Amino acid sequence: MQWTAAEFFAGDGATTFTQRLASVLGIDITRVKIVSVYEGSLNVDVQILDNADAQIVNENQTVTPTVATLTEMTQLNAKLVETLTTAAPSVLGAA
């Protein structure tokens, strides 16, 4: 992405990014988790969580989402690559 970390976080860019990524992938926003953001250009590590109804409970009785299946991740990856190669560069925009 062509932003600095400061630009990414300005004006709640992380939320905007998460909302737009969920929209592009056609998934619920609660499944998108930003793991880290760092500059190189701008790198955003994202984790896509499994559907809400496929949650597990740990020993402390708290709900922990599981990571999406490999098949679904392959499909989501293809959708994201297609979108990023055909849409405007700001489709996931933080600016």
Coordinates of C-alpha atoms in Angstrom, one line a residue:
M1 CA 0.0 0.0 0.0
Q2 CA 1.2 3.5 -0.7
W3 CA 0.7 5.1 2.7
T4 CA 2.8 5.7 5.7
A5 CA 1.8 4.2 9.1
A6 CA 0.8 7.7 10.2
E7 CA -1.5 8.1 7.2
F8 CA -3.0 4.6 7.8
F9 CA -4.0 5.4 11.3
A10 CA -5.1 9.0 10.7
G11 CA -8.9 9.4 10.7
D12 CA -9.4 5.8 11.9
G13 CA -7.8 4.3 8.9
A14 CA -7.5 0.9 10.6
T15 CA -11.3 0.7 10.9
T16 CA -11.8 1.9 7.3
F17 CA -9.3 -0.7 6.1
T18 CA -11.0 -3.5 8.1
Q19 CA -14.5 -2.5 6.8
R20 CA -13.3 -2.3 3.2
L21 CA -11.4 -5.6 3.3
A22 CA -14.5 -7.3 4.8
S23 CA -16.7 -5.8 2.1
V24 CA -14.3 -6.8 -0.7
L25 CA -14.2 -10.4 0.6
G26 CA -17.9 -10.5 1.4
I27 CA -17.4 -11.5 5.0
D28 CA -18.5 -10.1 8.3
I29 CA -16.2 -7.4 9.7
T30 CA -15.8 -9.3 13.0
R31 CA -13.8 -11.9 11.1
V32 CA -11.0 -9.4 10.1
K33 CA -8.3 -8.9 12.7
I34 CA -5.3 -6.6 12.0
V35 CA -2.3 -8.4 13.6
S36 CA 0.3 -5.8 12.9
V37 CA 1.1 -2.7 10.8
Y38 CA 4.6 -1.7 9.9
E39 CA 6.4 0.4 7.3
G40 CA 8.5 -1.0 4.5
S41 CA 6.1 0.7 2.2
L42 CA 3.1 -0.1 4.4
N43 CA 2.5 -3.7 5.4
V44 CA -0.6 -4.8 7.2
D45 CA -0.7 -8.3 8.5
V46 CA -4.3 -9.5 8.7
Q47 CA -5.9 -12.6 10.1
I48 CA -9.3 -13.8 8.8
L49 CA -11.2 -15.7 11.5
D50 CA -13.6 -18.5 10.9
N51 CA -17.3 -17.9 10.9
A52 CA -18.8 -16.9 14.2
D53 CA -20.7 -20.2 14.5
A54 CA -17.5 -22.2 14.4
Q55 CA -16.1 -20.9 17.6
I56 CA -14.5 -22.9 20.4
V57 CA -14.4 -22.4 24.2
N58 CA -11.2 -22.7 26.1
E59 CA -10.6 -23.7 29.7
N60 CA -11.5 -20.2 31.0
Q61 CA -14.9 -20.4 29.2
T62 CA -14.1 -17.5 26.8
V63 CA -14.9 -17.8 23.2
T64 CA -11.9 -18.0 20.8
P65 CA -12.6 -17.8 17.1
T66 CA -10.7 -20.4 15.0
V67 CA -8.8 -19.6 11.9
A68 CA -10.7 -19.9 8.6
T69 CA -10.3 -23.2 6.7
L70 CA -7.7 -23.5 4.0
T71 CA -10.3 -23.9 1.2
E72 CA -12.1 -20.7 2.2
M73 CA -8.8 -18.9 2.6
T74 CA -7.9 -19.9 -1.0
Q75 CA -11.2 -18.6 -2.2
L76 CA -10.9 -15.3 -0.3
N77 CA -7.3 -14.9 -1.5
A78 CA -8.5 -15.3 -5.1
K79 CA -11.2 -12.7 -4.6
L80 CA -8.8 -10.3 -3.0
V81 CA -6.2 -10.7 -5.8
E82 CA -8.9 -10.2 -8.4
T83 CA -10.2 -7.0 -6.7
L84 CA -6.7 -5.5 -6.2
T85 CA -5.8 -6.1 -9.9
T86 CA -9.0 -4.6 -11.3
A87 CA -10.1 -1.9 -8.8
A88 CA -8.7 1.5 -7.9
P89 CA -5.6 1.4 -5.8
S90 CA -7.5 3.0 -2.9
V91 CA -10.1 0.2 -2.7
L92 CA -8.9 -0.7 0.8
G93 CA -8.0 2.9 1.4
A94 CA -7.0 4.5 4.6
A95 CA -6.7 7.9 2.9

